[in-house]
PDB file of C-alpha atoms in Angstrom:
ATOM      1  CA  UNK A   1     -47.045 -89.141 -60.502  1.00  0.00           C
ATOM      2  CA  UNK A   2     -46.642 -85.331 -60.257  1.00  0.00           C
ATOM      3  CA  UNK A   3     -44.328 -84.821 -63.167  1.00  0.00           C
ATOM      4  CA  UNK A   4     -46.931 -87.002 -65.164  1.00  0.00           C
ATOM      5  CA  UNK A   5     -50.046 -85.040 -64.402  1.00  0.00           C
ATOM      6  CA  UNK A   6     -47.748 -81.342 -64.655  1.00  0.00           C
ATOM      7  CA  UNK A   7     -47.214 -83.254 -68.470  1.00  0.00           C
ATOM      8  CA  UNK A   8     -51.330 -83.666 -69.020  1.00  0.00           C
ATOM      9  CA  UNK A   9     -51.491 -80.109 -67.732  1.00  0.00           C
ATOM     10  CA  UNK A  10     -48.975 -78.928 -70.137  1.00  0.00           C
ATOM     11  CA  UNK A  11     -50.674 -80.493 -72.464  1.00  0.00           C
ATOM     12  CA  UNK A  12     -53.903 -79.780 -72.439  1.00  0.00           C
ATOM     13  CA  UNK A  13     -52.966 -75.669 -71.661  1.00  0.00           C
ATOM     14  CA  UNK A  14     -51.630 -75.843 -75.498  1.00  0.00           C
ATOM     15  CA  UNK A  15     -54.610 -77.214 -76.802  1.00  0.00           C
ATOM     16  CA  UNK A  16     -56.353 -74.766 -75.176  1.00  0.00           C
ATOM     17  CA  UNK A  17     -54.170 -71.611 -76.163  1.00  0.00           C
ATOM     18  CA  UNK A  18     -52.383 -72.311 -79.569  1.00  0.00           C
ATOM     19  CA  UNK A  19     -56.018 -72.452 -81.293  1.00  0.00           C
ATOM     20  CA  UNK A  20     -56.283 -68.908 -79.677  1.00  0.00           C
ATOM     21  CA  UNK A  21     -52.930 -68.188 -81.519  1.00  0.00           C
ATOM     22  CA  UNK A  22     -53.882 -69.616 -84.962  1.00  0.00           C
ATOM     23  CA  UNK A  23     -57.344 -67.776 -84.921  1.00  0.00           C
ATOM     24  CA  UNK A  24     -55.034 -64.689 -84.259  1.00  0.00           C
ATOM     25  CA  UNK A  25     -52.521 -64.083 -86.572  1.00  0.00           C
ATOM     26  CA  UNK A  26     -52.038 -63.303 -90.968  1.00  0.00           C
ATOM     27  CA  UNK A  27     -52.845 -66.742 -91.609  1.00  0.00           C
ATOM     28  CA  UNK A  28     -56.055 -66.610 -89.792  1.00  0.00           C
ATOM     29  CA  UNK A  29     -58.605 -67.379 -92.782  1.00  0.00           C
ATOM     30  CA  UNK A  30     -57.181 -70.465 -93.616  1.00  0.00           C
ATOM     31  CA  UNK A  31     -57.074 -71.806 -90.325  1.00  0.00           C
ATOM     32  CA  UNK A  32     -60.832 -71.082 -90.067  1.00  0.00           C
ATOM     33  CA  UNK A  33     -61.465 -72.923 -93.142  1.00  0.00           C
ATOM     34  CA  UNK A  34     -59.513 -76.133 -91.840  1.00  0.00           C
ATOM     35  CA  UNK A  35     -61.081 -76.616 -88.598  1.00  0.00           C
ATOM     36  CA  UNK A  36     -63.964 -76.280 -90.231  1.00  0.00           C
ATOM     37  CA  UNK A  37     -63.777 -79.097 -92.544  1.00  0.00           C
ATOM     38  CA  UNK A  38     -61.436 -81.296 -90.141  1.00  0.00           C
ATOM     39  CA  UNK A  39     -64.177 -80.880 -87.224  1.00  0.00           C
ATOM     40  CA  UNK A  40     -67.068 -81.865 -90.197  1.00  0.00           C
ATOM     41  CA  UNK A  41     -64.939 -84.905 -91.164  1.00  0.00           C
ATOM     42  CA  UNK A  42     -64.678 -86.040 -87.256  1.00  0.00           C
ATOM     43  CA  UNK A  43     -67.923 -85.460 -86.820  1.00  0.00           C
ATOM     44  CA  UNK A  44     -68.635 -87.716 -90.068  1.00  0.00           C
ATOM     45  CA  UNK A  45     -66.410 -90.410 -88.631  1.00  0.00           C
ATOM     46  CA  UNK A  46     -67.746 -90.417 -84.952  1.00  0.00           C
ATOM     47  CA  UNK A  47     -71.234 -91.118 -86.637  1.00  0.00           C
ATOM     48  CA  UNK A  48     -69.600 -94.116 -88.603  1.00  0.00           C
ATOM     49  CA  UNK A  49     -68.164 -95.080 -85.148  1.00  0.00           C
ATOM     50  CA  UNK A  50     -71.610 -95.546 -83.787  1.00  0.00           C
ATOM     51  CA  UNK A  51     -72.856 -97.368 -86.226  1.00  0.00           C
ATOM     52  CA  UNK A  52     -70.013-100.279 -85.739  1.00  0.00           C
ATOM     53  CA  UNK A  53     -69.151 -99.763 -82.605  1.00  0.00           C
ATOM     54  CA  UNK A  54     -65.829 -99.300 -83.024  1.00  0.00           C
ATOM     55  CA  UNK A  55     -64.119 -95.692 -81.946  1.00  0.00           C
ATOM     56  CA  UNK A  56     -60.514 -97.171 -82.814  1.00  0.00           C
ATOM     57  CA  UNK A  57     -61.293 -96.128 -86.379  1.00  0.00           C
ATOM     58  CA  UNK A  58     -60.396 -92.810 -85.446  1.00  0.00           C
ATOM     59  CA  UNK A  59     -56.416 -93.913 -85.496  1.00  0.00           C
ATOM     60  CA  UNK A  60     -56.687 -95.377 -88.889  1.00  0.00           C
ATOM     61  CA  UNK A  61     -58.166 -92.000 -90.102  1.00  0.00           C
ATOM     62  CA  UNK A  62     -54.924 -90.118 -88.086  1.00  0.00           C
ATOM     63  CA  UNK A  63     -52.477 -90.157 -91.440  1.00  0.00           C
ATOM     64  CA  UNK A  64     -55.068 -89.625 -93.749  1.00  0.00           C
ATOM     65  CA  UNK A  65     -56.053 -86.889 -91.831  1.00  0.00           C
ATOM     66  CA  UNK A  66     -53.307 -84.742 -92.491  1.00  0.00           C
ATOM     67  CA  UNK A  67     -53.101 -85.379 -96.189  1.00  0.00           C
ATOM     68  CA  UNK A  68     -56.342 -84.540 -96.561  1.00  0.00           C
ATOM     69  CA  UNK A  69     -55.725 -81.175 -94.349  1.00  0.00           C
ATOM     70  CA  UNK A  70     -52.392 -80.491 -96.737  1.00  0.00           C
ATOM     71  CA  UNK A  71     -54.135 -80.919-100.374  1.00  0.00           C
ATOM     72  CA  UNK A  72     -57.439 -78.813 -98.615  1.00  0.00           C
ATOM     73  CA  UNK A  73     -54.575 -75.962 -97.855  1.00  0.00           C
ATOM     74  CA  UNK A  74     -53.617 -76.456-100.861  1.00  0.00           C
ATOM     75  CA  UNK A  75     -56.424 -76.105-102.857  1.00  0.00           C
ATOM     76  CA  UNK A  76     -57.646 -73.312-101.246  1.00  0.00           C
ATOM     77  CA  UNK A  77     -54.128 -71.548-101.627  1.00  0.00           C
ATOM     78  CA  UNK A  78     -54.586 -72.121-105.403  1.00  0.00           C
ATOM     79  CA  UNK A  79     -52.639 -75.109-107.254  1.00  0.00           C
ATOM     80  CA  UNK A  80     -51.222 -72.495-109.559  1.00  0.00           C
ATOM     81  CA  UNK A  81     -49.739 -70.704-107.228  1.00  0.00           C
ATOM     82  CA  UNK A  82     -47.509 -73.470-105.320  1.00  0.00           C
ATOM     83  CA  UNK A  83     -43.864 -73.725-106.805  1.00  0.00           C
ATOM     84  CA  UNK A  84     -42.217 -77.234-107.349  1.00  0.00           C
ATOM     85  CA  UNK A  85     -40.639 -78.096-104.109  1.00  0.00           C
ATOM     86  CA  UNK A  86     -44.191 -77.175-102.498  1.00  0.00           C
ATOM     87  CA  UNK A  87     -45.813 -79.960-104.893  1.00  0.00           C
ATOM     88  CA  UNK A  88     -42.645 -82.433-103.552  1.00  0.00           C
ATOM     89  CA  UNK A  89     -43.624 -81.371-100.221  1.00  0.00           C
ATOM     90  CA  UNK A  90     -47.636 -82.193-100.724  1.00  0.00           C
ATOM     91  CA  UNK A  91     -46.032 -85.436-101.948  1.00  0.00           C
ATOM     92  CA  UNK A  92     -44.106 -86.015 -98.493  1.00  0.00           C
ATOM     93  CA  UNK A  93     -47.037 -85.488 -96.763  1.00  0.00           C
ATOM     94  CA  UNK A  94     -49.027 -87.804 -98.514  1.00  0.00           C
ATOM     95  CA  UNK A  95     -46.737 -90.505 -98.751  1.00  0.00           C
ATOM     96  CA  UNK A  96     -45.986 -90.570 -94.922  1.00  0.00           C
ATOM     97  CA  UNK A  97     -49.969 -90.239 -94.617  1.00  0.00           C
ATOM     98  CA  UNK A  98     -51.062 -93.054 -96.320  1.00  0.00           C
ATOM     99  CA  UNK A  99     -48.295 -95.362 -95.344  1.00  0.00           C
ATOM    100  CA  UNK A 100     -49.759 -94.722 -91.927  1.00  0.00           C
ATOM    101  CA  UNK A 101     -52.879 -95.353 -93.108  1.00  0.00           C
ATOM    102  CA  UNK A 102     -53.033 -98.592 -94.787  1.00  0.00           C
ATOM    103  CA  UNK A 103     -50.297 -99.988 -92.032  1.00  0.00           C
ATOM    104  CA  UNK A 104     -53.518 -98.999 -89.059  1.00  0.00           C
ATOM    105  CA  UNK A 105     -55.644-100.184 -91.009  1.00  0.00           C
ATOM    106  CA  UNK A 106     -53.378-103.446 -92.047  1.00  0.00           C
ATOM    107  CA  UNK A 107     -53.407-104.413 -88.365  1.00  0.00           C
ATOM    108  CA  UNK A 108     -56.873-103.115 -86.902  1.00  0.00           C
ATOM    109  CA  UNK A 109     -59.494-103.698 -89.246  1.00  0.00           C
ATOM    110  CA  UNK A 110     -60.993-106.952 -88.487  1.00  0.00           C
ATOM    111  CA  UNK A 111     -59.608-106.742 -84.850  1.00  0.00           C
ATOM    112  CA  UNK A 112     -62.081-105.449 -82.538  1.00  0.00           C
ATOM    113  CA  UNK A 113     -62.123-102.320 -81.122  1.00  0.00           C
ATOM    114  CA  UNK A 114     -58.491-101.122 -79.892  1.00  0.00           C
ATOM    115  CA  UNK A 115     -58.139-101.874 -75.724  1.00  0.00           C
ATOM    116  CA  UNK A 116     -57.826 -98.285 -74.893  1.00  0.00           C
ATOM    117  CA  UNK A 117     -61.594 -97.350 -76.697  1.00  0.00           C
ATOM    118  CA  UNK A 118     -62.682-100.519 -75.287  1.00  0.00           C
ATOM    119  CA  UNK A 119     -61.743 -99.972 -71.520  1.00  0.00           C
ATOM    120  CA  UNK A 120     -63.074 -95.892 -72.031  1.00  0.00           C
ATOM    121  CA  UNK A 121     -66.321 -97.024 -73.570  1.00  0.00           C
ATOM    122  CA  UNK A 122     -66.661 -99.544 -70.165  1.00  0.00           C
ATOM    123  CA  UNK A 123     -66.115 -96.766 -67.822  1.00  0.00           C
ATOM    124  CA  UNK A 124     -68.490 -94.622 -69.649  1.00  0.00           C
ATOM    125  CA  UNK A 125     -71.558 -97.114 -69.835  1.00  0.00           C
ATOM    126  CA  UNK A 126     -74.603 -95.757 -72.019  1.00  0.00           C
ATOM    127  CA  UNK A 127     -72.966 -92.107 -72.373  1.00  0.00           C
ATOM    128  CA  UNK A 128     -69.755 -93.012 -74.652  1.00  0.00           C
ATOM    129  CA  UNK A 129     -72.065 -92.906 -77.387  1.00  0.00           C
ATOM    130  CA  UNK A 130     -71.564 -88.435 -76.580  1.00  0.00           C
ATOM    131  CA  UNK A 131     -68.137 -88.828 -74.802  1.00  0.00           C
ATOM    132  CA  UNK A 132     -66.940 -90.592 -77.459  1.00  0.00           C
ATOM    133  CA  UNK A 133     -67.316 -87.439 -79.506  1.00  0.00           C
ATOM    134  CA  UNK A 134     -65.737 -85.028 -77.488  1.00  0.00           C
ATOM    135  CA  UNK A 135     -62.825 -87.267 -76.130  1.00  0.00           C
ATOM    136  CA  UNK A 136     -62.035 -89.154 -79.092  1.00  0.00           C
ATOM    137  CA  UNK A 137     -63.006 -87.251 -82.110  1.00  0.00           C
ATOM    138  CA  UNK A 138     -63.486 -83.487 -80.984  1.00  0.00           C
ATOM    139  CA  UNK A 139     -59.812 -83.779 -79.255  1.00  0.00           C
ATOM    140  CA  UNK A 140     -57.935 -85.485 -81.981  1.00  0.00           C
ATOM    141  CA  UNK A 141     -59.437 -83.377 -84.460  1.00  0.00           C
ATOM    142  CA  UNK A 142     -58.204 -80.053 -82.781  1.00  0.00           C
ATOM    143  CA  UNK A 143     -54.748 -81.898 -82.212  1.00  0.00           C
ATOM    144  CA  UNK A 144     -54.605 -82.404 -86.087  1.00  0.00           C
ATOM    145  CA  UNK A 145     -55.813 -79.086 -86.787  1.00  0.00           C
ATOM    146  CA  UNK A 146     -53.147 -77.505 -84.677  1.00  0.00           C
ATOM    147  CA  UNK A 147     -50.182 -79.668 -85.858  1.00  0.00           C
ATOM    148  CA  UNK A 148     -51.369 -79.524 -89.133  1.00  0.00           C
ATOM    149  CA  UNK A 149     -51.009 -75.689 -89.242  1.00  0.00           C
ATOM    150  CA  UNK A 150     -47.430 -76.281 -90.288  1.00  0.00           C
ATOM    151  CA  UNK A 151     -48.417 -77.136 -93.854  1.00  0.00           C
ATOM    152  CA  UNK A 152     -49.869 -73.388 -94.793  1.00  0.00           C
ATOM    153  CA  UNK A 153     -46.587 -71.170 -94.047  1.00  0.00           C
ATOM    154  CA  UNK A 154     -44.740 -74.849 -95.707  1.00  0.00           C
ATOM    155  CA  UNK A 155     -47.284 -73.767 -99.186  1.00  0.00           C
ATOM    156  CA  UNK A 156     -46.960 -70.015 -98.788  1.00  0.00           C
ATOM    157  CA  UNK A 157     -42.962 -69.862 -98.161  1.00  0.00           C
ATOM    158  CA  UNK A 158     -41.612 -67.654-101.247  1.00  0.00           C
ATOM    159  CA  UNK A 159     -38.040 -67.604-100.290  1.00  0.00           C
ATOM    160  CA  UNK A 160     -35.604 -69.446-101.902  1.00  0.00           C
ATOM    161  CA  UNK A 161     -33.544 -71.235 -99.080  1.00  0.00           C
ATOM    162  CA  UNK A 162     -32.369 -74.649-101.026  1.00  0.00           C
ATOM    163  CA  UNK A 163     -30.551 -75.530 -97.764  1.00  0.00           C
ATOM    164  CA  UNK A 164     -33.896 -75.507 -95.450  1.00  0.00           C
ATOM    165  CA  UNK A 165     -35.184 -77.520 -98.552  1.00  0.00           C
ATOM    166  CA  UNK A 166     -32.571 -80.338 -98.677  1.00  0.00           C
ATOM    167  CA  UNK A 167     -32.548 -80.258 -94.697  1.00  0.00           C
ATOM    168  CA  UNK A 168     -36.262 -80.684 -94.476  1.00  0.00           C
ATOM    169  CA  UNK A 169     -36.345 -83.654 -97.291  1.00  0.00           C
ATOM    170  CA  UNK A 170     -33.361 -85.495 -95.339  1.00  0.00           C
ATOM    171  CA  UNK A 171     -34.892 -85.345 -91.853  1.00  0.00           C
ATOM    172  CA  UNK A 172     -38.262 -86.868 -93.358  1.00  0.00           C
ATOM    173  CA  UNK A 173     -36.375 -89.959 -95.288  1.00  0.00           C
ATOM    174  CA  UNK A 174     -34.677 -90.534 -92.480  1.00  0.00           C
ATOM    175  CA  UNK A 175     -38.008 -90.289 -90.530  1.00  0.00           C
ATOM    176  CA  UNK A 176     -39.904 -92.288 -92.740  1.00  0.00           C
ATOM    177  CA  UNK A 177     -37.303 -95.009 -92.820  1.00  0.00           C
ATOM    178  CA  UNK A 178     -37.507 -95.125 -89.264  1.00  0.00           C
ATOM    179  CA  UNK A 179     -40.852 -95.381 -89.074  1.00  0.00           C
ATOM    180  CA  UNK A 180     -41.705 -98.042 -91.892  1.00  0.00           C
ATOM    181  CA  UNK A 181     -38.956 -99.964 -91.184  1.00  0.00           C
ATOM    182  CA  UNK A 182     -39.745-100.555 -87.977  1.00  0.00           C
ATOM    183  CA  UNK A 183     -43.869-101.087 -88.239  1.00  0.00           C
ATOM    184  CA  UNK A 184     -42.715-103.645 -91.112  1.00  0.00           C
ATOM    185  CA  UNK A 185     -40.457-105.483 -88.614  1.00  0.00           C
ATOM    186  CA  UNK A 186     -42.562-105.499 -85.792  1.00  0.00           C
ATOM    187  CA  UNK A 187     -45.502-106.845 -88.029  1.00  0.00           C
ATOM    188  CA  UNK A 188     -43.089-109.678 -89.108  1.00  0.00           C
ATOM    189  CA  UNK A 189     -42.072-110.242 -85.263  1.00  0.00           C
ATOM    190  CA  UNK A 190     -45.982-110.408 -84.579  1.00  0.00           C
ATOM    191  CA  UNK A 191     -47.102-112.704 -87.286  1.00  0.00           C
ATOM    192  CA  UNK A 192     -44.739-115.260 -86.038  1.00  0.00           C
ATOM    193  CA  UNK A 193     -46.530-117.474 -83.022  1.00  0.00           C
ATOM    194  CA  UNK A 194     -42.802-118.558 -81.894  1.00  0.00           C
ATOM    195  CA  UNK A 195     -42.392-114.312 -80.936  1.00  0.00           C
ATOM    196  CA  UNK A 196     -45.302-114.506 -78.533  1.00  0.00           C
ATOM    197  CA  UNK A 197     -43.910-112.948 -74.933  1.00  0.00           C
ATOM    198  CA  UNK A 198     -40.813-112.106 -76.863  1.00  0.00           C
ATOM    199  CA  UNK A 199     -39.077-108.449 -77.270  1.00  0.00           C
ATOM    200  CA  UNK A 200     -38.022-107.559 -80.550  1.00  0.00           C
ATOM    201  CA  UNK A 201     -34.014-106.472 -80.486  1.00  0.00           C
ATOM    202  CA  UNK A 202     -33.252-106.493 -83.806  1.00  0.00           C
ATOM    203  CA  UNK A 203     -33.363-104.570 -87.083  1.00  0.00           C
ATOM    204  CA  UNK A 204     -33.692-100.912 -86.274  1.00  0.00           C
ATOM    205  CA  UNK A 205     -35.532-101.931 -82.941  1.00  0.00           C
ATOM    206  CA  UNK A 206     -32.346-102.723 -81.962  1.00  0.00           C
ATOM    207  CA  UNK A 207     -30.702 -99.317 -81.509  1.00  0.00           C
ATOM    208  CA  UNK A 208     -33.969 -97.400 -80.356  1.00  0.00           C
ATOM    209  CA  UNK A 209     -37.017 -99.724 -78.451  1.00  0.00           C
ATOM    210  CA  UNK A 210     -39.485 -97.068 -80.492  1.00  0.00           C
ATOM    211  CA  UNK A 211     -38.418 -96.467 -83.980  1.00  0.00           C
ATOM    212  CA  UNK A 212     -41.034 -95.722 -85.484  1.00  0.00           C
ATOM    213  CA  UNK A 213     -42.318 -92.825 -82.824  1.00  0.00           C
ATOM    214  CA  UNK A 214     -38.333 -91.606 -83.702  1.00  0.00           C
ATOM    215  CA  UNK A 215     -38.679 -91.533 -86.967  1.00  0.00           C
ATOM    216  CA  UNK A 216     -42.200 -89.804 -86.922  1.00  0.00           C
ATOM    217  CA  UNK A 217     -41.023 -87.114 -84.685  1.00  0.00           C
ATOM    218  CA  UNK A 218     -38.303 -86.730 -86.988  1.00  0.00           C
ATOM    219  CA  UNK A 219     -40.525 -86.222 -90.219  1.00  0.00           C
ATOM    220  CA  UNK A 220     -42.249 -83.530 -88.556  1.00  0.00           C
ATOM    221  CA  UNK A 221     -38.980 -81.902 -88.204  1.00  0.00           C
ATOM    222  CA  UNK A 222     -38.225 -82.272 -91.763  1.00  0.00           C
ATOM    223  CA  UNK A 223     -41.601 -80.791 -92.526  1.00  0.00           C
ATOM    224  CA  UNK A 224     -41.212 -77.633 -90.350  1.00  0.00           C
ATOM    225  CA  UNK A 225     -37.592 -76.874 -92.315  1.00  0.00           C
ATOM    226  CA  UNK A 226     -40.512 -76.736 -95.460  1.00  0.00           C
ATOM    227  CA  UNK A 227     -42.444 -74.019 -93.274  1.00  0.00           C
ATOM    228  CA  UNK A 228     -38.985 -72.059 -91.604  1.00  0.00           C
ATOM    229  CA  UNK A 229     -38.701 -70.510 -95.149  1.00  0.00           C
ATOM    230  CA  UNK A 230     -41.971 -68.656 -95.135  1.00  0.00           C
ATOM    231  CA  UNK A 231     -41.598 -65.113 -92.805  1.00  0.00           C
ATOM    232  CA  UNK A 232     -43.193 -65.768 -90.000  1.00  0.00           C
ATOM    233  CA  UNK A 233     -42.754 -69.888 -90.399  1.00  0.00           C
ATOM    234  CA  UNK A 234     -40.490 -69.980 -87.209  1.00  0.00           C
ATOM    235  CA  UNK A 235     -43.617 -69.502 -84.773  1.00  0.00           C
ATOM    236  CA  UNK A 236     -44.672 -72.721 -86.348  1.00  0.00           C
ATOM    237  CA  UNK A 237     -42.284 -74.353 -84.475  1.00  0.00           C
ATOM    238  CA  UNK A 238     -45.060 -75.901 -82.068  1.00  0.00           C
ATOM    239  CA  UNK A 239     -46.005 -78.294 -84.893  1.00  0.00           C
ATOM    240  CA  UNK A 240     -42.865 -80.849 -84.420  1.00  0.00           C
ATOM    241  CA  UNK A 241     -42.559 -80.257 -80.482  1.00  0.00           C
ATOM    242  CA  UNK A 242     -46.370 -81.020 -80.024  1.00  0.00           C
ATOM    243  CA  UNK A 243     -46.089 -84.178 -82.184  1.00  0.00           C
ATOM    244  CA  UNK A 244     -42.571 -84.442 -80.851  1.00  0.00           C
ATOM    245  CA  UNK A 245     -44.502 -84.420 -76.984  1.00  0.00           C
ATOM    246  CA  UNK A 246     -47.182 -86.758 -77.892  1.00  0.00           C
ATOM    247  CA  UNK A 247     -45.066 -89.689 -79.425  1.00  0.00           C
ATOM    248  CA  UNK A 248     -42.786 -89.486 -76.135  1.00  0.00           C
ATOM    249  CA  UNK A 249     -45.079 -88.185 -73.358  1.00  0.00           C
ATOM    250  CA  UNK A 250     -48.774 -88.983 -73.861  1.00  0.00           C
ATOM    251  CA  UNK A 251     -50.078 -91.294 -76.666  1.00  0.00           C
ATOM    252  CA  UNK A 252     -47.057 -93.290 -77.560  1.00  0.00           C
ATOM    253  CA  UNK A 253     -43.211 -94.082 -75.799  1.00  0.00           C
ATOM    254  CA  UNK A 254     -45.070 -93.507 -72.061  1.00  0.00           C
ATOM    255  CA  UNK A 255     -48.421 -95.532 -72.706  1.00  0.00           C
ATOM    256  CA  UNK A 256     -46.740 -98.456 -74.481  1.00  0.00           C
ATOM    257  CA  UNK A 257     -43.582 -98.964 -71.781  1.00  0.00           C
ATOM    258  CA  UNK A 258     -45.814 -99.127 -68.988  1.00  0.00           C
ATOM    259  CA  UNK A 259     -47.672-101.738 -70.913  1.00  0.00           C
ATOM    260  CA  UNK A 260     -44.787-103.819 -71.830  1.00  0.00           C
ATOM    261  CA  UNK A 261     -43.302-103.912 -68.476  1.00  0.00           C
ATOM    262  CA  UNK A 262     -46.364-105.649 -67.164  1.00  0.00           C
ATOM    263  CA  UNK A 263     -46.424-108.222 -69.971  1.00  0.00           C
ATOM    264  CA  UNK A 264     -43.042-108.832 -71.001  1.00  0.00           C
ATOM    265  CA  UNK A 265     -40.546-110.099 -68.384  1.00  0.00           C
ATOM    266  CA  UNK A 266     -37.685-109.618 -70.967  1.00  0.00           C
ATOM    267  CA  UNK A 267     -38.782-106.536 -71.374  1.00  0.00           C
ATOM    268  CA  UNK A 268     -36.650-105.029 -68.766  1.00  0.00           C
ATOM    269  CA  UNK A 269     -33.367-106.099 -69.595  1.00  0.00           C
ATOM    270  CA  UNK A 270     -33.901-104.237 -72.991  1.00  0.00           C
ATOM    271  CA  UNK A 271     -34.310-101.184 -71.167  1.00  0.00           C
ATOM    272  CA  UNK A 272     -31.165-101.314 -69.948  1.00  0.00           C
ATOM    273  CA  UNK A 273     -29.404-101.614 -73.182  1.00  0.00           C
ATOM    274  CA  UNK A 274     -31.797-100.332 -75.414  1.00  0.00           C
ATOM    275  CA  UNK A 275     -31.823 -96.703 -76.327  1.00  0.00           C
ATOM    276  CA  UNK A 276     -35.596 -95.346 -76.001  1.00  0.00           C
ATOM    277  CA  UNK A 277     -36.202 -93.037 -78.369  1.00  0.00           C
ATOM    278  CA  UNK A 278     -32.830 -91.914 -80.473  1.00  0.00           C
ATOM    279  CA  UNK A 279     -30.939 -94.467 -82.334  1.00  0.00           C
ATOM    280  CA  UNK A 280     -27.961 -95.525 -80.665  1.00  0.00           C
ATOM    281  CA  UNK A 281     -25.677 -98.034 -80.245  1.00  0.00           C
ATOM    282  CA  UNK A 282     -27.192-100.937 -77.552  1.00  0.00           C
ATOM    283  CA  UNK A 283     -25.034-101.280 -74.033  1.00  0.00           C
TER     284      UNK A 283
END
């Protein structure tokens, strides 16, 4: 319990102070300009929320998000001014992006709202209608603002470092594999009735029980190789260990183990082989 909450507090201290660093540094003007628009889009989305009941939306906007955030850098960086490999990487973001996208919304549209919304907006009674705002769509948009923050020094970088480039574009196929490979088995494993109760121990689930939270961590690497070749893109580094912290900590490996202990008996005895997060060979 104490090492969990010291993890919320670390946590929530760097949402707190790396906006402070990203309103305080060279890049400053763009960073203005992104909250701006990311915190008008949430604020967009949280009214569409309300009017179908439904706050889970906000995790099928999550990948669209950031391409949106990368092509607004972009434009306001000027088109004519980004080189080739920083049109390849626009094209990395958006194709991890919109994967995302149409896989959330694939499996949640048409489902009800998502339990975790559901259970908040029960606690909350008549006031998650304004909670809803500032937990949900406030919070995830700062989270996306600050990860995204990565993408400007990625479109600004003027050196020519083709190592850092082919590093960058390996660590997010690898990533991406990862991660679509695995939300396309575990779709297949969940469309089958026969699977109900089961765990899924095969594919690429069968070398890490969370491939695809591997393989997005590992994207975000690949994308911060993009920013290391701008001057100052090393103190971007927070980008990949925040999304990096989230996937394993707070929104993703944590939340959905101590689900699956509780529901799958089996569950256990995959543990114990299973690798959690890197790929590796099962026991």
């Amino acid at each position: 319990m104490k090492s969990a909450k010291a993890l919320r507090i670390i946590f929530f201290l760097s949402i707190i102070l790396l906006p402070i660093f990203l309103l305080n540094n060279p890049l400053t003007p763009f960073f203005q300009k992104g909250i701006l628009m990311i915190l008008g889009i949430m604020t967009l989305l949280w009214l569409f929320s309300l009017a179908i009941k439904d706050s889970s939306i906000v995790d099928i906007f999550w990948g669209i998000g950031f391409v949106i955030t990368a092509w607004f850098y972009a434009y306001i960086i000027g088109f004519e001014k980004l080189n080739a490999w920083q049109y390849i990487f626009l094209g990395m973001v958006s194709i991890w992006g919109s994967r995302l996208a149409i896989y959330l919304g694939m499996r949640n549209i048409g489902k009800g709202e998502d339990f975790r919304y559901a259970q908040w907006r029960k606690e909350s009674g008549k006031n998650w209608w304004w909670i809803s705002f500032l937990r949900v769509f406030v919070l995830q948009g700062i989270i996306l603002w600050i990860v995204s923050s990565i993408f400007v020094p990625a479109l600004l970088a003027t050196k020519n470092l083709p190592i850092l480039i082919y590093a960058g574009i390996t660590l997010w196929a690898i990533g991406l594999y990862f991660e679509a490979i695995g939300d396309y088995q575990l779709m297949q494993f969940k469309n089958n009735p026969n699977n109900k109760g089961k765990v899924l121990n095969t594919g690429v689930w069968k070398y890490t029980r969370h491939p695809n939270y591997f393989g997005d961590a590992l994207l975000w690497w690949g994308f911060f190789c993009f920013a290391f070749a701008h001057s100052s893109g090393w103190t971007f580094i927070f980008s990949p260990l925040l999304m990096t912290f989230l996937l394993l900590k707070i929104s993703g490996v944590a939340m959905l183990e101590k689900t699956l202990k509780n529901t799958k008996p089996e569950y256990e005895e995959y543990i114990k082989k299973t690798s959690a997060f890197i790929p590796w060979p099962p026991k």
